[in-house]
GROMACS .gro file of C-alpha atoms in nm:
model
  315
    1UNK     CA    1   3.167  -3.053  -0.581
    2UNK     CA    2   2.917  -3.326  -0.700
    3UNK     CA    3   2.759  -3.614  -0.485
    4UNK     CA    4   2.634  -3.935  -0.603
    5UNK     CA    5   2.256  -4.028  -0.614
    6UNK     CA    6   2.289  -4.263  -0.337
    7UNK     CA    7   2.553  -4.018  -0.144
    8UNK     CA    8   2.203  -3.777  -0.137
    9UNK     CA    9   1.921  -4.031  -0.038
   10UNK     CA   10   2.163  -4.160   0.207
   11UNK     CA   11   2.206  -3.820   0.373
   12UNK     CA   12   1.882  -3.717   0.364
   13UNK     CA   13   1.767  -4.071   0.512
   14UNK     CA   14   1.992  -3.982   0.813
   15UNK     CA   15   1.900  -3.595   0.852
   16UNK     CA   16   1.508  -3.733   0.857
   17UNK     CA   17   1.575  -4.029   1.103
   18UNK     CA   18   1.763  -3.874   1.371
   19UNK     CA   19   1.669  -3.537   1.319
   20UNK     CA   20   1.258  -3.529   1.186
   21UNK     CA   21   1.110  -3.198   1.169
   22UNK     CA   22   0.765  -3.212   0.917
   23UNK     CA   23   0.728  -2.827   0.945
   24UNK     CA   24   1.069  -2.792   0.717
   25UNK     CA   25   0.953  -2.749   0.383
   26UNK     CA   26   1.176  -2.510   0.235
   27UNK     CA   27   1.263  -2.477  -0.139
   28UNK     CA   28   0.966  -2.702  -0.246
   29UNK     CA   29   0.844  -2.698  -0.592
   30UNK     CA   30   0.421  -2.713  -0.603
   31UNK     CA   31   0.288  -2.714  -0.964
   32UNK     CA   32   0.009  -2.857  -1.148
   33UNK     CA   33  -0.015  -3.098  -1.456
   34UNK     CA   34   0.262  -3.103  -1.734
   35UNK     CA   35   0.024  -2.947  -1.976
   36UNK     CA   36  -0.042  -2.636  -1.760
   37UNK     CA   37  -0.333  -2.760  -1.582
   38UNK     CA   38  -0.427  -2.645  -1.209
   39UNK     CA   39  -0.409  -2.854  -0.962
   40UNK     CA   40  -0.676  -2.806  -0.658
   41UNK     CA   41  -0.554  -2.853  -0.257
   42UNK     CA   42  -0.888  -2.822  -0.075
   43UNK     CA   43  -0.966  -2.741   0.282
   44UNK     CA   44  -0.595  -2.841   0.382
   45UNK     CA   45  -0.423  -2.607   0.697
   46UNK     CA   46  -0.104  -2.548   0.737
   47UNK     CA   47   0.029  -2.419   1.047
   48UNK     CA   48   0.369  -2.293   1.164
   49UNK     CA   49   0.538  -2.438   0.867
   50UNK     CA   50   0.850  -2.338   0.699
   51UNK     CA   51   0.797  -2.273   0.325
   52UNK     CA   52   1.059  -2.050   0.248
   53UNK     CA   53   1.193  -1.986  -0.089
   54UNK     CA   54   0.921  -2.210  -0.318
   55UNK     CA   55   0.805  -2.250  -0.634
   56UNK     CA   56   0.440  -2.275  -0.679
   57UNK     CA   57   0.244  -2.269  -1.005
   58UNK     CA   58  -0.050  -2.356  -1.142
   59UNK     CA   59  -0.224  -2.441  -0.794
   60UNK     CA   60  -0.571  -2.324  -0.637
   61UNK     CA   61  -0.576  -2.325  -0.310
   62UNK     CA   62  -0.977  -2.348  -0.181
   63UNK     CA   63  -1.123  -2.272   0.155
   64UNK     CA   64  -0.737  -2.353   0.267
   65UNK     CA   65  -0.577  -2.193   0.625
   66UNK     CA   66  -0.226  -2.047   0.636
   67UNK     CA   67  -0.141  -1.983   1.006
   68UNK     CA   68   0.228  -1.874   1.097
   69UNK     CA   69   0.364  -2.025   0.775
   70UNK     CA   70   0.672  -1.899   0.606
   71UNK     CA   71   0.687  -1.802   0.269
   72UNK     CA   72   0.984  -1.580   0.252
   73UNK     CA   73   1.142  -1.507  -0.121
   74UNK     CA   74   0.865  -1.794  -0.263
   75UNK     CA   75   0.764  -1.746  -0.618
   76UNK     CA   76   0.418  -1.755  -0.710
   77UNK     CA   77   0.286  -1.806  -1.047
   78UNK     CA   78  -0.065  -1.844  -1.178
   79UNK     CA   79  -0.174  -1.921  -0.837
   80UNK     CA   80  -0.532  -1.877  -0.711
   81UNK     CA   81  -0.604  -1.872  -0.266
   82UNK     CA   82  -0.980  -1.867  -0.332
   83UNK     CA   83  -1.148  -1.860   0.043
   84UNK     CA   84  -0.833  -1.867   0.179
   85UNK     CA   85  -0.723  -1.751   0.486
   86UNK     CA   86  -0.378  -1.586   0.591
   87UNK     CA   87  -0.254  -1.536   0.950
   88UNK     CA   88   0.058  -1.420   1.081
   89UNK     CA   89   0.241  -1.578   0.749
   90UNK     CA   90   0.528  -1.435   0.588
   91UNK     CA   91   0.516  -1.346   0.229
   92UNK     CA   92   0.825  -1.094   0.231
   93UNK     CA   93   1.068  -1.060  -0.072
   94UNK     CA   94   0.852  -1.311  -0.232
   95UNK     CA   95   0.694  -1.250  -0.644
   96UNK     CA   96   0.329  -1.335  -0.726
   97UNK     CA   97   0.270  -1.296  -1.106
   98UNK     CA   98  -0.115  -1.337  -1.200
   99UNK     CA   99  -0.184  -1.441  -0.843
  100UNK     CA  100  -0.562  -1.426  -0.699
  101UNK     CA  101  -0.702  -1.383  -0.388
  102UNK     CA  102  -1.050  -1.338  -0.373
  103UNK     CA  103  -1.317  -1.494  -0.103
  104UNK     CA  104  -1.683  -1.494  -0.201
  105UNK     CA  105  -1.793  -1.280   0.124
  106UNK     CA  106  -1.470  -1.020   0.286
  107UNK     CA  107  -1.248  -1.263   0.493
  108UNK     CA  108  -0.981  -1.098   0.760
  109UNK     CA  109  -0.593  -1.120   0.660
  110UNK     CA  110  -0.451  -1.020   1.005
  111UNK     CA  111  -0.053  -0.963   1.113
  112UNK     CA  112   0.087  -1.116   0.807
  113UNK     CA  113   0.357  -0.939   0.591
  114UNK     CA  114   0.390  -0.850   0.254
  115UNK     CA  115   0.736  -0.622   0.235
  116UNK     CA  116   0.952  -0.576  -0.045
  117UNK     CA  117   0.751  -0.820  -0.222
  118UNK     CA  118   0.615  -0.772  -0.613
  119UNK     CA  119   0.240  -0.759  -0.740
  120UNK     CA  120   0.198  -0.815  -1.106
  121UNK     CA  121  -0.132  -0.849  -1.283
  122UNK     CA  122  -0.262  -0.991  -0.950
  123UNK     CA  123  -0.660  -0.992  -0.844
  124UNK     CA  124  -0.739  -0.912  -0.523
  125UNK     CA  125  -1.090  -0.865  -0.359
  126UNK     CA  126  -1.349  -0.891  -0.090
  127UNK     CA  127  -1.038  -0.899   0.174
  128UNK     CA  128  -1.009  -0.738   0.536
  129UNK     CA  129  -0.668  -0.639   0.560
  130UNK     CA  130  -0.550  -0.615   0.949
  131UNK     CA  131  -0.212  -0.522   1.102
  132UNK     CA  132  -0.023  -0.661   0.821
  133UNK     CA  133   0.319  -0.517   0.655
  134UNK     CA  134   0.314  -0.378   0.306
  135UNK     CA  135   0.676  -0.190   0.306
  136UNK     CA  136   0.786  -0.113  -0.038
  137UNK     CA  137   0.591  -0.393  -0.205
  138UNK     CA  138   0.510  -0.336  -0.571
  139UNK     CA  139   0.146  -0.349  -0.679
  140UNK     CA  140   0.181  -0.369  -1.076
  141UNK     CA  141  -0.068  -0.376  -1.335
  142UNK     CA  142  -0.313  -0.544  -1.042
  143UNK     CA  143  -0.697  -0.519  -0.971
  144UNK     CA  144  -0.773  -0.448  -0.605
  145UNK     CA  145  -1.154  -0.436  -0.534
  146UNK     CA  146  -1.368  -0.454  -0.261
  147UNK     CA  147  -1.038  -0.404  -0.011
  148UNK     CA  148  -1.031  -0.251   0.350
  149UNK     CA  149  -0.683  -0.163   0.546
  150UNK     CA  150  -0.703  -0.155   0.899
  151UNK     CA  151  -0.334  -0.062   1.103
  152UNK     CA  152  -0.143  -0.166   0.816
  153UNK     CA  153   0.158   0.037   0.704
  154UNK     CA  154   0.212   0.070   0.347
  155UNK     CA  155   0.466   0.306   0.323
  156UNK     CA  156   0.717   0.301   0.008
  157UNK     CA  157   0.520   0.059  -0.140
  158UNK     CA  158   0.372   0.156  -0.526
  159UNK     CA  159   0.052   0.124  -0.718
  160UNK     CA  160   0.184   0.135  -1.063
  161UNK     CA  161  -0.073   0.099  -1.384
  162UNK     CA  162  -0.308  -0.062  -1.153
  163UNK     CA  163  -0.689   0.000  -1.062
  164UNK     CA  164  -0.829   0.022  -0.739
  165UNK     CA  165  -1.208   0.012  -0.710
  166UNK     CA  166  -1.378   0.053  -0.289
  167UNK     CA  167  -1.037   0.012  -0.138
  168UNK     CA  168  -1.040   0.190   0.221
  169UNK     CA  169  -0.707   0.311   0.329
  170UNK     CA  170  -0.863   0.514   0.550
  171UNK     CA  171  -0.655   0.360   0.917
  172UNK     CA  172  -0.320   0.314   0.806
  173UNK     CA  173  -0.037   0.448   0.770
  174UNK     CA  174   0.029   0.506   0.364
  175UNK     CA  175   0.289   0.819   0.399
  176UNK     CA  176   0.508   0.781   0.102
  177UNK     CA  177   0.342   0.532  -0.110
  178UNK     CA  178   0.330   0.617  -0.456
  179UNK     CA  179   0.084   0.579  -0.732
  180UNK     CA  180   0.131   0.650  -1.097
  181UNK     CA  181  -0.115   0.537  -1.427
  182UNK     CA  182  -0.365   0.405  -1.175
  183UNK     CA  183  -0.700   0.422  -1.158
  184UNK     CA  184  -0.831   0.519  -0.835
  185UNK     CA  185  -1.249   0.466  -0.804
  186UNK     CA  186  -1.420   0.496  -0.486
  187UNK     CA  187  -1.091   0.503  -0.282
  188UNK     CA  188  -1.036   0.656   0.089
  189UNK     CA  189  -0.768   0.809   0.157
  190UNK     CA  190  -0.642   0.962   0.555
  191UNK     CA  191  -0.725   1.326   0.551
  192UNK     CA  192  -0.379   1.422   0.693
  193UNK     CA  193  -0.186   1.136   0.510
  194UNK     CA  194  -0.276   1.247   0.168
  195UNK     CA  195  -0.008   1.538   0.100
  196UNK     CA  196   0.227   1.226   0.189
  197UNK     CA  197   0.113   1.078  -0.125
  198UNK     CA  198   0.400   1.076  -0.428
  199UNK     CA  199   0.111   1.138  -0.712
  200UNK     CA  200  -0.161   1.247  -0.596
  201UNK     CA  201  -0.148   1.580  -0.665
  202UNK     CA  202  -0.253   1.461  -1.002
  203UNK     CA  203  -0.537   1.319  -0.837
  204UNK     CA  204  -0.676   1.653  -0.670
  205UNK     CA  205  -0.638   1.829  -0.937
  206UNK     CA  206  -0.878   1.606  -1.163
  207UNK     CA  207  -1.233   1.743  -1.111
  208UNK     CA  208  -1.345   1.399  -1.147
  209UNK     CA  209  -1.193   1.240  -0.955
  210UNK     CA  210  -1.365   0.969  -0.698
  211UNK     CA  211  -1.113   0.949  -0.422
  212UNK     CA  212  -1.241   1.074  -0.037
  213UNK     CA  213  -1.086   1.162   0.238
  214UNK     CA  214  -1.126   1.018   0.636
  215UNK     CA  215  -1.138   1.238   0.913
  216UNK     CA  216  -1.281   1.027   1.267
  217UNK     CA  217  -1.610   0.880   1.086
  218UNK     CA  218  -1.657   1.174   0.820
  219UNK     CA  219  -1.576   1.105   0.493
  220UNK     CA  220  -1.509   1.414   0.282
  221UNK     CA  221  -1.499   1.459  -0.080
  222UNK     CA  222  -1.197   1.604  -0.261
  223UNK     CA  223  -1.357   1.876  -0.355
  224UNK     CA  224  -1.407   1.997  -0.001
  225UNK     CA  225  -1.022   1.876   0.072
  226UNK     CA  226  -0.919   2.099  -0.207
  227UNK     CA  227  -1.084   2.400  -0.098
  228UNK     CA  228  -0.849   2.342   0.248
  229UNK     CA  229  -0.524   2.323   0.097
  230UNK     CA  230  -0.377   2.709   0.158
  231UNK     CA  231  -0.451   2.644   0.558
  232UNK     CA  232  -0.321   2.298   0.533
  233UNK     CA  233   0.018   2.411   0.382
  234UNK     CA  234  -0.009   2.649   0.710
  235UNK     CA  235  -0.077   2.334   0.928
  236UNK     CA  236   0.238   2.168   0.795
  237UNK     CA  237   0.447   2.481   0.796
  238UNK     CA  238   0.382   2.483   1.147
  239UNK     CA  239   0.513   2.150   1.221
  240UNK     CA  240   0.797   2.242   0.984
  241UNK     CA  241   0.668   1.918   0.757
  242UNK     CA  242   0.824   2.027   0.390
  243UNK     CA  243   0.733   1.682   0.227
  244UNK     CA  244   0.379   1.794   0.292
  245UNK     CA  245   0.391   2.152   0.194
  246UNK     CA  246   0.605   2.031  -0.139
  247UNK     CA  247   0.331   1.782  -0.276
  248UNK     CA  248   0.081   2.081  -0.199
  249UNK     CA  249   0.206   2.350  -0.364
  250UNK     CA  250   0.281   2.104  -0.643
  251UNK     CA  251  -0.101   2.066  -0.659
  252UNK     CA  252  -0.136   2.437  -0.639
  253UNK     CA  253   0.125   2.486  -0.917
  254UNK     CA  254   0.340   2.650  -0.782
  255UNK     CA  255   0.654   2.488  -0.849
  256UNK     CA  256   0.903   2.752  -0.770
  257UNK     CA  257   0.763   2.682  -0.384
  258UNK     CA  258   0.784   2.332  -0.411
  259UNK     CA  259   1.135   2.286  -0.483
  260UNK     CA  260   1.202   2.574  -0.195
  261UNK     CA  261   0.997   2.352   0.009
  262UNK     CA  262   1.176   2.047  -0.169
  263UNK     CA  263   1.562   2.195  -0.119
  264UNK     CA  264   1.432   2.328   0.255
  265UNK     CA  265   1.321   1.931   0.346
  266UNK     CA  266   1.676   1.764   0.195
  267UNK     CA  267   1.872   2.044   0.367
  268UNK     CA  268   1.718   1.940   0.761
  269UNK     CA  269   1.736   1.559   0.651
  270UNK     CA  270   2.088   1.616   0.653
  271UNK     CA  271   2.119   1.822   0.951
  272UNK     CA  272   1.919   1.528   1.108
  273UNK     CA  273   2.117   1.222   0.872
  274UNK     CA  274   1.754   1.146   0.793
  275UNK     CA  275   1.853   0.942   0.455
  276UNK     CA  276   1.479   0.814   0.448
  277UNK     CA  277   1.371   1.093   0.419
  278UNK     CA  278   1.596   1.211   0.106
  279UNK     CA  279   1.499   0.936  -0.055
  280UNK     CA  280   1.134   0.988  -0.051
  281UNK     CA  281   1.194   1.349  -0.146
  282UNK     CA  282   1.396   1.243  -0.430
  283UNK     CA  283   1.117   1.040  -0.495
  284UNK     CA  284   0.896   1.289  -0.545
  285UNK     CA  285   1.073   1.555  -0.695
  286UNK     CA  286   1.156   1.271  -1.003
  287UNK     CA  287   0.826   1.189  -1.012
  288UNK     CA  288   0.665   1.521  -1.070
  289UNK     CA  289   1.017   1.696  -1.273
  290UNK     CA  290   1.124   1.924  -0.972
  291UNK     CA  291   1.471   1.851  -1.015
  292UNK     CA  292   1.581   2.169  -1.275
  293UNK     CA  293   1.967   2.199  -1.317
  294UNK     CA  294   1.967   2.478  -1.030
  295UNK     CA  295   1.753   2.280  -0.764
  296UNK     CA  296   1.966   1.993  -0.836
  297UNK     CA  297   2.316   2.182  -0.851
  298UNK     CA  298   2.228   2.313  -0.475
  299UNK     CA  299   2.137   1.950  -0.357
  300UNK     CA  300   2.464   1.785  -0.463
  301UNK     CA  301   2.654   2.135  -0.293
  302UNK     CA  302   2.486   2.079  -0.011
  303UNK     CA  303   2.507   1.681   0.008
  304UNK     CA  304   2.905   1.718  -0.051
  305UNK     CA  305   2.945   2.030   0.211
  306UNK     CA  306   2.776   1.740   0.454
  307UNK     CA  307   2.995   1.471   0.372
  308UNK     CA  308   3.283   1.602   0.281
  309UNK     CA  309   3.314   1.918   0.582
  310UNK     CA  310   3.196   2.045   0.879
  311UNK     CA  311   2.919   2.302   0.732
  312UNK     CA  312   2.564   2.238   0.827
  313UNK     CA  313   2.339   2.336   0.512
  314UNK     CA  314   2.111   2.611   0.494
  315UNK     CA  315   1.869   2.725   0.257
   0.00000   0.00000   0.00000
């Protein structure tokens, strides 16, 4: 189906007479010169806008003010929010490719969202992170410095070849995030959320490591965390946690524990049709090679006796 030039401006001319809303914005293309050049949009706000689905490249945004705007499954590309200030905005399903946003002193991001969106080669720093929604977003090949979390969840989301340098996690929730080829310097972790971590057992096990733990206002070093793992694999045991005593005894390794602990944690997901919860076991047993042909071979048993009959798996 095709329309004529003037079949479009004369719909559109319509649509905006009777029917004006300057808040619709969606599928808009923002880009700088022809040449590549950046194009600068100073000290503008935009509130309770619908963005959804753009294309912006080659823009700096300075000392601008995003409040309730919706950016959901926008592309961002060689984009810079310097000063900038996000609140309550939507950035879900959306890409940022050699995106930055930095402020010159730490300025608060609060109840924004970030899901299922993708990081890559991205600078962030000197940010306040508050109540905002990082589920299963992608950090990849990024630079985070200078970062605080406060009541954010970040779980499922992955820090893949990326550094981290003063980035407090220490109040959220970051059960099940994974990290692999990162470098992690001067990073705080939850004392109880770290065996949640998918990687990093590889992390305790370095001696030098620079990661710390938060416990109320205590921060503890590794080391000391370390030294705590045989009555912390008793502290999960007793809450029957096996994603927790896996990654443990991983870091202990001792492997043929972990994959009891790993083929003990699929077998009660089922019993409880917790398919979350398989997944981020499969997760981890990929990630760290758990899966031999025997662990793997009582899985798939067990998986079909669920689906396909009435037995409720055991060990």
């Amino acid at each position: 189906m095709m329309f004529t030039d003037e079949e479009i401006r004369n719909a559109l001319h319509v649509l905006q007479t009777k029917y004006p809303d300057h808040k619709i914005n969606m599928k808009k293309t923002i880009s700088g010169g022809n040449n590549g050049d950046f194009r600068i949009i100073s000290n503008e706000k935009y509130d309770r806008q619908s963005m959804k689905r753009s294309n912006i490249s080659n823009i700096i945004y300075d000392s601008c003010i995003f409040k309730k705007v919706a950016f959901t499954g926008s592309m961002f590309n060689n984009t810079f929010f310097n000063n900038s200030q996000f609140s309550g905005s939507g950035f879900s399903n959306c890409n940022f490719y050699r995106v930055s946003i930095t402020s010159t002193n730490q300025i608060e991001f609060d109840s924004n969202t970030f899901s299922q969106s993708n990081l890559i080669q991205c600078n962030i720093s000197n940010i306040l992170f508050i109540s905002n929604g990082f589920l299963n977003t992608l950090f990849d090949d990024c630079y985070l410095e200078n970062l605080c979390f406060q009541s954010n969840t970040l779980e499922g989301s992955q820090f893949n070849n990326s550094r981290l340098h003063n980035v407090d996690f220490g109040n959220v929730n970051i059960e099940f995030v994974s990290v692999q080829n990162s470098q992690l310097d001067g990073v705080i972790f939850p004392f109880y959320q770290l065996a949640y971590i998918i990687g990093i057992a590889n992390e305790i096990q370095n001696e030098n490591s620079k990661i710390t733990v938060a416990i109320g206002s205590r921060h503890i070093p590794i080391k000391e965390y370390k030294e705590q793992i045989e009555y912390l694999i008793i502290y999960y045991w007793n809450k029957s946690d096996y994603f927790a005593m896996c990654n443990l005894y991983i870091v202990n390794n001792d492997l043929d524990q972990a994959r009891k602990c790993l083929r003990d944690g699929i077998n009660t997901a089922l019993v409880n049709s917790d398919f979350r919860m398989i997944r981020h076991f499969c997760r981890l047993a990929r990630y760290h090679d758990l899966l031999d042909e025997d662990t793997t071979q009582h899985i798939l048993t067990e998986v079909d006796h669920f689906l396909y009959g009435t037995d409720i798996p055991s060990g």
